Amino acid sequence: MRATIGYTLESIGYVVGAQGLVGFASRTFFGTEWGWLHKIADLPPAADLGIVAAGLALVAAGLRTRRPPGHRKPV
């Protein structure tokens, strides 16, 4: 179960981080709106970097939650 939760947190973190990165890059370098995040809220580019950090935190939490391969349950 911990492995499933770890993979889920990690997957959500990748999506959240990618949306923040795409939102930041599109507004900063191209002046357009890309991704899904702008459909939910109108955030400044600095907040998009905070979303990237939140995504990275979810990825790190997911990696920490998973058990290493070959790990056995305690008897």
Short mmCIF file of C-alpha atoms in Angstrom, two decimals:
data_model
loop_
_atom_site.label_atom_id
_atom_site.label_comp_id
_atom_site.label_asym_id
_atom_site.label_seq_id
_atom_site.Cartn_x
_atom_site.Cartn_y
_atom_site.Cartn_z
CA MET A 1 0.00 0.00 0.00
CA ARG A 2 2.84 2.41 0.78
CA ALA A 3 4.29 1.81 -2.66
CA THR A 4 0.96 2.69 -4.29
CA ILE A 5 0.70 5.90 -2.27
CA GLY A 6 4.30 6.76 -3.14
CA TYR A 7 3.75 6.27 -6.85
CA THR A 8 0.52 8.29 -6.69
CA LEU A 9 2.13 11.23 -4.90
CA GLU A 10 5.05 11.13 -7.29
CA SER A 11 2.78 11.10 -10.35
CA ILE A 12 0.68 14.00 -9.06
CA GLY A 13 3.87 15.89 -8.27
CA TYR A 14 5.13 15.50 -11.83
CA VAL A 15 1.86 16.83 -13.27
CA VAL A 16 1.68 19.76 -10.82
CA GLY A 17 5.33 20.67 -11.36
CA ALA A 18 5.01 20.48 -15.14
CA GLN A 19 1.94 22.73 -15.11
CA GLY A 20 3.76 25.30 -12.99
CA LEU A 21 6.81 25.20 -15.22
CA VAL A 22 4.77 25.48 -18.42
CA GLY A 23 2.74 28.35 -16.95
CA PHE A 24 5.86 30.23 -15.90
CA ALA A 25 7.70 29.70 -19.18
CA SER A 26 4.72 30.56 -21.38
CA ARG A 27 4.01 33.87 -19.65
CA THR A 28 7.60 34.90 -19.11
CA PHE A 29 9.08 34.05 -22.50
CA PHE A 30 6.15 33.92 -24.92
CA GLY A 31 3.41 36.13 -23.45
CA THR A 32 0.75 33.44 -23.90
CA GLU A 33 -1.16 31.02 -21.67
CA TRP A 34 -0.27 27.33 -21.86
CA GLY A 35 -1.30 24.38 -19.73
CA TRP A 36 -4.37 23.87 -17.55
CA LEU A 37 -3.51 26.04 -14.59
CA HIS A 38 -4.57 29.34 -16.15
CA LYS A 39 -8.09 27.93 -16.61
CA ILE A 40 -8.40 27.47 -12.83
CA ALA A 41 -6.75 30.64 -11.51
CA ASP A 42 -4.97 33.72 -12.82
CA LEU A 43 -1.64 33.61 -11.01
CA PRO A 44 1.44 35.79 -11.43
CA PRO A 45 4.59 34.12 -12.82
CA ALA A 46 6.19 34.06 -9.37
CA ALA A 47 3.30 31.93 -8.08
CA ASP A 48 3.93 29.49 -10.94
CA LEU A 49 7.41 28.95 -9.51
CA GLY A 50 5.79 28.18 -6.16
CA ILE A 51 3.63 25.58 -7.93
CA VAL A 52 6.80 24.04 -9.38
CA ALA A 53 8.24 23.85 -5.85
CA ALA A 54 5.05 22.21 -4.59
CA GLY A 55 5.28 19.65 -7.39
CA LEU A 56 8.89 18.89 -6.49
CA ALA A 57 7.88 18.47 -2.84
CA LEU A 58 5.20 15.96 -3.85
CA VAL A 59 7.70 14.03 -5.96
CA ALA A 60 10.16 13.94 -3.06
CA ALA A 61 7.43 12.80 -0.65
CA GLY A 62 6.38 10.08 -3.07
CA LEU A 63 9.94 8.83 -3.45
CA ARG A 64 10.41 8.82 0.32
CA THR A 65 7.14 6.96 0.90
CA ARG A 66 7.93 4.07 -1.42
CA ARG A 67 9.78 1.08 -0.08
CA PRO A 68 13.00 0.01 -1.79
CA PRO A 69 12.77 -3.00 -4.11
CA GLY A 70 13.25 -6.30 -2.32
CA HIS A 71 12.18 -4.86 1.04
CA ARG A 72 10.34 -7.50 3.06
CA LYS A 73 7.63 -6.91 5.60
CA PRO A 74 8.77 -7.40 9.20
CA VAL A 75 7.59 -10.70 10.65
#
